[in-house]
Amino acid sequence: MVAFTQGTTTNHQVNGATWAPIVINGTITSSAQDTFMYRDQDGIRSLMLDDDGCDCHSSLSMGHAMCGTTCSASYGNCAITGGVDKLSDAVVTGTEGSGTSCTGPATDYGLTLYYYGEATTTSTSSTTSTTTTSTTTASTTTSSATTTTTSLEPSPITITREGREYTKFWWYTVGTAWPAGETDVLGRPNGYCASSALTCFQKMPSGLYEDSARLLAVDTVGNAMEWSFASSNVVAHAAWLAFTQGTTTNHQVNGATWAPIVINGTITSSAQDTFMYRDQDGIRSLMLDDDGCDCHSSLSMGHAMCGTTCSASYGNCAITGGVDKLSDAVVTGTEGSGTSCTGP
């Protein structure tokens, strides 16, 4: 744990009780995984979990080949800088990472690590925060909003719902000031943001199929909603072009209702049939609502908007922007409030 979370190295190696994984798929060596190393080897700080500190029956092997306090040409390829080994490592040879008897890490295999954990504390603020992710049922890439906590991640990287994996791509952390230099809520290319950033204004990734893609949004007041994109619906299509290509609307697009599935919480009873992605007071902003004047919106990101301008009745035109909750209705009392309704 201290290696993965704090980068703490081992003094040579740590031996103890077996730390055995649950094997979900595939196989693992029968040798006990009771030895862990995270130390420097030939200029590469490397990591291994195996049976004896000498790569031959490892589960995790990342970086340079290691054996005891050095590298052994019997147990791995000491001539290469490093890579990863497969999780099912055993007494086999025949790949780039092979020594004379066993195989160490190399570029023959790929490896992805995931973590699960719960925050030690959670945010108690009632201010809304939204995260967005993009997904298609074909590629299981996703679009969504997620609850913010005080963990290092503003929200989970992925959310799984009904067998579909949604991946976070857009977020605004509760209580965060509008970030300096940002003038477009979809202004960054996908992959731009660090996962630890407090805000991220990315587009959805390219290469998704519109008619199977979905958008999942989760706010910090308990609402979660899922939209299915549809090229036949002009409102949904305008949203698709905005989220994937950054295409603005000429004022607004009206058409058939683009209604989400409400997973948790509530949504206004007003039809979500109007979409805007346009500039308002220097901020390119986005809204899905009933009439293009924020009071009954589901998605509202950026600056407050009403028609072709900003109305002090429907939002706080004096602030740069933020997000509104997914269940927006005729309420006031927050920073984003106008005299009659609340905007982002």
Short mmCIF file of C-alpha atoms in Angstrom, two decimals:
data_model
loop_
_atom_site.label_atom_id
_atom_site.label_comp_id
_atom_site.label_asym_id
_atom_site.label_seq_id
_atom_site.Cartn_x
_atom_site.Cartn_y
_atom_site.Cartn_z
CA MET A 1 0.00 0.00 0.00
CA VAL A 2 2.71 2.52 0.95
CA ALA A 3 4.48 1.89 -2.36
CA PHE A 4 1.36 2.49 -4.47
CA THR A 5 0.04 5.44 -2.46
CA GLN A 6 3.18 7.17 -1.17
CA GLY A 7 6.01 5.85 -3.31
CA THR A 8 7.75 4.34 -0.27
CA THR A 9 10.52 1.98 -1.28
CA THR A 10 11.42 -1.30 0.40
CA ASN A 11 14.81 -1.92 2.00
CA HIS A 12 15.65 -4.68 -0.48
CA GLN A 13 12.43 -6.67 0.00
CA VAL A 14 9.57 -7.39 2.41
CA ASN A 15 8.64 -10.98 3.24
CA GLY A 16 5.63 -12.12 5.22
CA ALA A 17 2.26 -13.78 4.96
CA THR A 18 0.98 -14.53 1.47
CA TRP A 19 -0.84 -11.65 -0.21
CA ALA A 20 -2.97 -13.68 -2.60
CA PRO A 21 -5.25 -12.11 -5.19
CA ILE A 22 -8.67 -13.32 -6.22
CA VAL A 23 -8.23 -14.77 -9.71
CA ILE A 24 -11.13 -13.45 -11.80
CA ASN A 25 -9.85 -14.73 -15.12
CA GLY A 26 -6.83 -16.73 -16.19
CA THR A 27 -4.29 -18.44 -13.96
CA ILE A 28 -1.64 -17.63 -11.37
CA THR A 29 1.45 -19.50 -10.25
CA SER A 30 0.96 -21.91 -7.36
CA SER A 31 3.94 -20.33 -5.57
CA ALA A 32 2.94 -18.16 -2.58
CA GLN A 33 2.98 -14.42 -3.30
CA ASP A 34 4.69 -13.46 -0.06
CA THR A 35 7.57 -11.23 -1.16
CA PHE A 36 7.31 -7.61 -2.28
CA MET A 37 10.00 -5.32 -3.69
CA TYR A 38 9.89 -1.69 -4.76
CA ARG A 39 13.47 -0.59 -5.22
CA ASP A 40 16.00 0.74 -7.71
CA GLN A 41 17.51 -1.61 -10.25
CA ASP A 42 19.90 -0.30 -12.91
CA GLY A 43 18.40 3.19 -12.69
CA ILE A 44 14.74 2.09 -12.75
CA ARG A 45 12.66 2.07 -9.58
CA SER A 46 10.80 -1.20 -10.12
CA LEU A 47 8.10 -3.23 -8.40
CA MET A 48 7.53 -6.96 -7.99
CA LEU A 49 5.25 -9.25 -5.99
CA ASP A 50 6.37 -12.87 -6.14
CA ASP A 51 7.43 -15.87 -4.09
CA ASP A 52 11.09 -15.17 -3.33
CA GLY A 53 12.23 -11.82 -4.73
CA CYS A 54 13.70 -13.40 -7.84
CA ASP A 55 11.38 -13.16 -10.83
CA CYS A 56 10.15 -16.55 -11.95
CA HIS A 57 6.78 -16.96 -10.22
CA SER A 58 5.50 -13.39 -10.00
CA SER A 59 2.07 -11.83 -10.20
CA LEU A 60 3.03 -8.15 -10.36
CA SER A 61 6.28 -7.34 -12.15
CA MET A 62 6.75 -3.80 -13.39
CA GLY A 63 9.93 -1.99 -14.41
CA HIS A 64 13.33 -3.66 -14.60
CA ALA A 65 14.01 -7.36 -14.01
CA MET A 66 15.08 -8.04 -10.41
CA CYS A 67 16.51 -10.93 -8.43
CA GLY A 68 17.45 -10.42 -4.80
CA THR A 69 19.55 -7.26 -4.62
CA THR A 70 20.54 -7.32 -8.27
CA CYS A 71 19.40 -8.63 -11.70
CA SER A 72 20.04 -12.19 -12.77
CA ALA A 73 20.37 -13.17 -16.43
CA SER A 74 18.82 -16.50 -15.48
CA TYR A 75 15.56 -14.92 -14.32
CA GLY A 76 15.07 -12.03 -16.74
CA ASN A 77 16.61 -9.94 -19.48
CA CYS A 78 18.98 -7.59 -17.66
CA ALA A 79 19.99 -5.92 -20.93
CA ILE A 80 16.67 -4.12 -21.49
CA THR A 81 15.38 -1.14 -19.52
CA GLY A 82 12.11 -2.74 -18.50
CA GLY A 83 8.41 -3.18 -19.09
CA VAL A 84 5.82 -5.45 -17.47
CA ASP A 85 5.33 -9.18 -17.14
CA LYS A 86 2.06 -11.07 -17.42
CA LEU A 87 0.17 -11.79 -14.18
CA SER A 88 0.48 -15.53 -14.78
CA ASP A 89 4.27 -15.58 -14.83
CA ALA A 90 5.85 -19.01 -14.30
CA VAL A 91 8.90 -20.94 -15.52
CA VAL A 92 8.70 -20.03 -19.19
CA THR A 93 10.99 -18.37 -21.73
CA GLY A 94 10.79 -17.31 -25.36
CA THR A 95 9.94 -13.58 -25.12
CA GLU A 96 11.96 -10.36 -25.01
CA GLY A 97 11.99 -10.42 -21.22
CA SER A 98 13.36 -13.95 -20.96
CA GLY A 99 16.48 -14.96 -19.13
CA THR A 100 17.99 -18.41 -19.56
CA SER A 101 15.47 -20.02 -17.18
CA CYS A 102 12.56 -17.62 -16.55
CA THR A 103 10.98 -14.44 -17.87
CA GLY A 104 11.01 -10.95 -16.35
CA PRO A 105 9.28 -7.72 -17.37
CA ALA A 106 9.58 -6.47 -20.96
CA THR A 107 7.46 -4.97 -23.73
CA ASP A 108 5.87 -8.28 -24.77
CA TYR A 109 2.82 -7.76 -22.56
CA GLY A 110 0.53 -4.93 -21.53
CA LEU A 111 -0.84 -4.29 -18.04
CA THR A 112 -3.52 -2.00 -16.60
CA LEU A 113 -4.07 -1.46 -12.87
CA TYR A 114 -7.33 -0.28 -11.30
CA TYR A 115 -8.02 0.67 -7.74
CA TYR A 116 -11.11 0.71 -5.54
CA GLY A 117 -11.33 2.80 -2.40
CA GLU A 118 -13.64 5.02 -0.42
CA ALA A 119 -12.90 8.54 0.70
CA THR A 120 -12.08 9.01 4.38
CA THR A 121 -14.36 12.08 4.46
CA THR A 122 -17.00 13.46 2.14
CA SER A 123 -18.03 16.95 1.21
CA THR A 124 -20.99 18.38 3.12
CA SER A 125 -21.45 21.48 0.96
CA SER A 126 -24.81 21.82 -0.76
CA THR A 127 -23.30 23.56 -3.78
CA THR A 128 -23.66 21.61 -7.00
CA SER A 129 -20.74 19.90 -8.71
CA THR A 130 -21.00 18.05 -12.00
CA THR A 131 -18.76 15.52 -13.73
CA THR A 132 -19.28 14.31 -17.27
CA THR A 133 -18.20 11.09 -19.04
CA SER A 134 -18.80 9.70 -22.55
CA THR A 135 -19.96 6.19 -23.49
CA THR A 136 -21.25 3.99 -26.26
CA THR A 137 -22.74 0.55 -25.80
CA ALA A 138 -20.42 -0.68 -28.54
CA SER A 139 -17.15 0.61 -27.12
CA THR A 140 -18.22 1.03 -23.50
CA THR A 141 -16.77 4.52 -23.48
CA THR A 142 -19.02 6.89 -21.49
CA SER A 143 -20.23 10.42 -20.72
CA SER A 144 -21.25 11.26 -17.13
CA ALA A 145 -21.43 13.45 -14.06
CA THR A 146 -20.40 12.14 -10.66
CA THR A 147 -20.57 12.91 -6.96
CA THR A 148 -17.68 14.88 -5.52
CA THR A 149 -15.84 13.85 -2.36
CA THR A 150 -12.68 15.01 -0.65
CA SER A 151 -10.66 12.11 -2.01
CA LEU A 152 -7.82 12.81 -4.44
CA GLU A 153 -10.19 12.13 -7.31
CA PRO A 154 -13.02 14.68 -7.66
CA SER A 155 -15.19 11.71 -8.65
CA PRO A 156 -14.78 8.15 -9.93
CA ILE A 157 -12.92 7.63 -13.19
CA THR A 158 -15.53 5.10 -14.31
CA ILE A 159 -19.08 4.19 -13.37
CA THR A 160 -20.73 0.93 -14.43
CA ARG A 161 -24.47 0.89 -15.02
CA GLU A 162 -26.41 -2.02 -16.48
CA GLY A 163 -23.26 -3.49 -17.96
CA ARG A 164 -22.10 -0.23 -19.58
CA GLU A 165 -18.91 1.44 -18.39
CA TYR A 166 -19.05 5.23 -18.31
CA THR A 167 -15.75 7.12 -18.24
CA LYS A 168 -15.46 10.59 -16.71
CA PHE A 169 -14.51 13.36 -19.15
CA TRP A 170 -16.00 16.60 -17.75
CA TRP A 171 -16.24 17.82 -14.18
CA TYR A 172 -16.64 20.86 -11.97
CA THR A 173 -15.80 20.29 -8.32
CA VAL A 174 -18.15 21.76 -5.73
CA GLY A 175 -16.92 25.01 -4.18
CA THR A 176 -14.30 25.65 -6.88
CA ALA A 177 -13.85 29.17 -8.26
CA TRP A 178 -14.15 29.55 -12.02
CA PRO A 179 -10.70 28.59 -13.38
CA ALA A 180 -8.60 31.43 -14.76
CA GLY A 181 -8.15 31.37 -18.51
CA GLU A 182 -11.08 29.05 -19.24
CA THR A 183 -13.60 30.57 -21.65
CA ASP A 184 -15.33 27.49 -23.09
CA VAL A 185 -17.04 24.68 -21.15
CA LEU A 186 -16.03 22.28 -23.94
CA GLY A 187 -12.84 24.02 -24.93
CA ARG A 188 -10.29 21.29 -24.23
CA PRO A 189 -9.57 18.21 -26.34
CA ASN A 190 -10.31 14.83 -24.80
CA GLY A 191 -7.37 13.59 -22.77
CA TYR A 192 -6.20 17.10 -21.82
CA CYS A 193 -7.08 17.01 -18.11
CA ALA A 194 -5.20 15.47 -15.22
CA SER A 195 -7.53 13.27 -13.18
CA SER A 196 -6.65 15.27 -10.04
CA ALA A 197 -7.75 18.59 -11.57
CA LEU A 198 -10.62 20.37 -9.80
CA THR A 199 -12.27 21.29 -13.10
CA CYS A 200 -12.12 19.77 -16.56
CA PHE A 201 -13.78 21.23 -19.64
CA GLN A 202 -13.04 18.49 -22.19
CA LYS A 203 -15.01 17.28 -25.14
CA MET A 204 -16.09 13.65 -25.44
CA PRO A 205 -13.60 11.42 -27.27
CA SER A 206 -13.74 11.14 -31.04
CA GLY A 207 -14.66 7.91 -32.76
CA LEU A 208 -17.90 7.21 -30.88
CA TYR A 209 -21.03 6.12 -32.75
CA GLU A 210 -23.71 8.73 -32.18
CA ASP A 211 -26.78 6.51 -32.10
CA SER A 212 -25.39 4.17 -29.45
CA ALA A 213 -23.63 6.78 -27.32
CA ARG A 214 -25.00 7.85 -23.95
CA LEU A 215 -24.36 10.68 -21.53
CA LEU A 216 -24.51 10.04 -17.78
CA ALA A 217 -24.64 13.00 -15.40
CA VAL A 218 -24.47 12.92 -11.60
CA ASP A 219 -24.56 16.00 -9.37
CA THR A 220 -23.77 16.51 -5.69
CA VAL A 221 -27.35 16.82 -4.50
CA GLY A 222 -28.36 13.25 -5.32
CA ASN A 223 -29.47 13.46 -8.95
CA ALA A 224 -28.28 11.05 -11.64
CA MET A 225 -29.57 11.06 -15.23
CA GLU A 226 -28.75 9.29 -18.47
CA TRP A 227 -29.36 10.57 -21.99
CA SER A 228 -29.21 8.51 -25.19
CA PHE A 229 -27.90 10.44 -28.19
CA ALA A 230 -29.99 10.16 -31.36
CA SER A 231 -29.13 11.59 -34.76
CA SER A 232 -32.85 11.76 -35.61
CA ASN A 233 -33.56 14.20 -32.77
CA VAL A 234 -32.33 17.71 -33.64
CA VAL A 235 -31.87 18.64 -29.98
CA ALA A 236 -29.91 15.49 -29.17
CA HIS A 237 -27.88 15.90 -32.38
CA ALA A 238 -26.99 19.50 -31.52
CA ALA A 239 -25.79 18.30 -28.12
CA TRP A 240 -23.77 15.55 -29.80
CA LEU A 241 -22.03 18.05 -32.09
CA ALA A 242 -21.27 20.30 -29.14
CA PHE A 243 -19.90 17.55 -26.89
CA THR A 244 -17.85 15.81 -29.59
CA GLN A 245 -16.83 18.59 -32.00
CA GLY A 246 -17.40 21.85 -30.14
CA THR A 247 -20.00 22.99 -32.68
CA THR A 248 -21.95 25.98 -31.39
CA THR A 249 -25.64 26.63 -31.90
CA ASN A 250 -26.95 29.71 -33.74
CA HIS A 251 -28.64 31.03 -30.64
CA GLN A 252 -30.54 27.83 -29.79
CA VAL A 253 -31.96 24.61 -31.23
CA ASN A 254 -35.58 23.64 -30.52
CA GLY A 255 -37.22 20.35 -31.39
CA ALA A 256 -38.54 17.13 -29.92
CA THR A 257 -37.97 16.57 -26.22
CA TRP A 258 -34.61 14.99 -25.39
CA ALA A 259 -35.56 13.44 -22.09
CA PRO A 260 -33.11 11.60 -19.82
CA ILE A 261 -33.76 8.48 -17.81
CA VAL A 262 -33.86 9.65 -14.18
CA ILE A 263 -31.77 7.15 -12.23
CA ASN A 264 -31.84 9.04 -8.94
CA GLY A 265 -33.46 12.26 -7.78
CA THR A 266 -35.89 14.38 -9.74
CA ILE A 267 -36.16 16.46 -12.91
CA THR A 268 -38.40 19.38 -13.80
CA SER A 269 -41.69 18.45 -15.46
CA SER A 270 -40.96 20.97 -18.24
CA ALA A 271 -39.97 19.37 -21.55
CA GLN A 272 -36.22 19.39 -22.25
CA ASP A 273 -36.55 20.45 -25.86
CA THR A 274 -34.16 23.40 -26.20
CA PHE A 275 -30.37 23.26 -26.44
CA MET A 276 -27.85 26.09 -26.44
CA TYR A 277 -24.08 26.10 -26.73
CA ARG A 278 -23.04 29.67 -27.35
CA ASP A 279 -21.00 32.58 -26.00
CA GLN A 280 -22.35 34.60 -23.11
CA ASP A 281 -20.28 37.39 -21.56
CA GLY A 282 -17.04 35.82 -22.75
CA ILE A 283 -17.86 32.24 -21.67
CA ARG A 284 -18.96 29.63 -24.20
CA SER A 285 -21.73 27.96 -22.19
CA LEU A 286 -24.14 25.05 -22.53
CA MET A 287 -27.73 24.49 -21.48
CA LEU A 288 -30.50 21.95 -22.05
CA ASP A 289 -33.85 23.20 -20.83
CA ASP A 290 -37.45 23.95 -21.82
CA ASP A 291 -37.21 27.39 -23.44
CA GLY A 292 -33.63 28.68 -23.58
CA CYS A 293 -34.04 30.74 -20.40
CA ASP A 294 -32.64 28.98 -17.35
CA CYS A 295 -35.37 28.10 -14.86
CA HIS A 296 -36.23 24.50 -15.73
CA SER A 297 -32.93 23.07 -16.98
CA SER A 298 -31.28 19.68 -16.69
CA LEU A 299 -27.81 20.51 -18.05
CA SER A 300 -26.53 24.01 -17.30
CA MET A 301 -22.78 24.58 -17.52
CA GLY A 302 -20.89 27.84 -17.78
CA HIS A 303 -22.50 31.28 -17.62
CA ALA A 304 -26.20 31.95 -16.98
CA MET A 305 -28.16 32.39 -20.22
CA CYS A 306 -31.60 33.52 -21.26
CA GLY A 307 -32.51 33.80 -24.94
CA THR A 308 -29.69 35.72 -26.61
CA THR A 309 -28.48 37.36 -23.40
CA CYS A 310 -28.42 36.88 -19.62
CA SER A 311 -31.39 37.80 -17.44
CA ALA A 312 -30.99 38.81 -13.80
CA SER A 313 -34.37 37.20 -13.17
CA TYR A 314 -33.21 33.75 -14.24
CA GLY A 315 -29.61 33.62 -13.01
CA ASN A 316 -26.73 35.56 -11.49
CA CYS A 317 -25.28 37.48 -14.44
CA ALA A 318 -22.59 39.03 -12.22
CA ILE A 319 -20.58 35.80 -11.78
CA THR A 320 -18.44 34.13 -14.43
CA GLY A 321 -20.14 30.76 -14.20
CA GLY A 322 -20.24 27.26 -12.78
CA VAL A 323 -22.83 24.47 -13.00
CA ASP A 324 -26.43 24.07 -11.90
CA LYS A 325 -28.02 20.98 -10.39
CA LEU A 326 -29.73 18.56 -12.73
CA SER A 327 -33.06 19.08 -10.96
CA ASP A 328 -33.22 22.85 -11.57
CA ALA A 329 -36.67 24.39 -11.12
CA VAL A 330 -38.14 27.66 -9.85
CA VAL A 331 -35.94 28.07 -6.76
CA THR A 332 -33.55 30.70 -5.44
CA GLY A 333 -31.21 31.06 -2.48
CA THR A 334 -27.80 30.07 -3.89
CA GLU A 335 -24.93 31.99 -5.50
CA GLY A 336 -26.35 31.32 -8.96
CA SER A 337 -29.79 32.74 -8.17
CA GLY A 338 -31.52 35.50 -10.02
CA THR A 339 -34.62 37.16 -8.63
CA SER A 340 -36.92 34.33 -9.78
CA CYS A 341 -34.79 31.29 -10.71
CA THR A 342 -31.29 29.88 -10.40
CA GLY A 343 -28.62 29.50 -13.06
CA PRO A 344 -25.14 27.96 -12.97
#
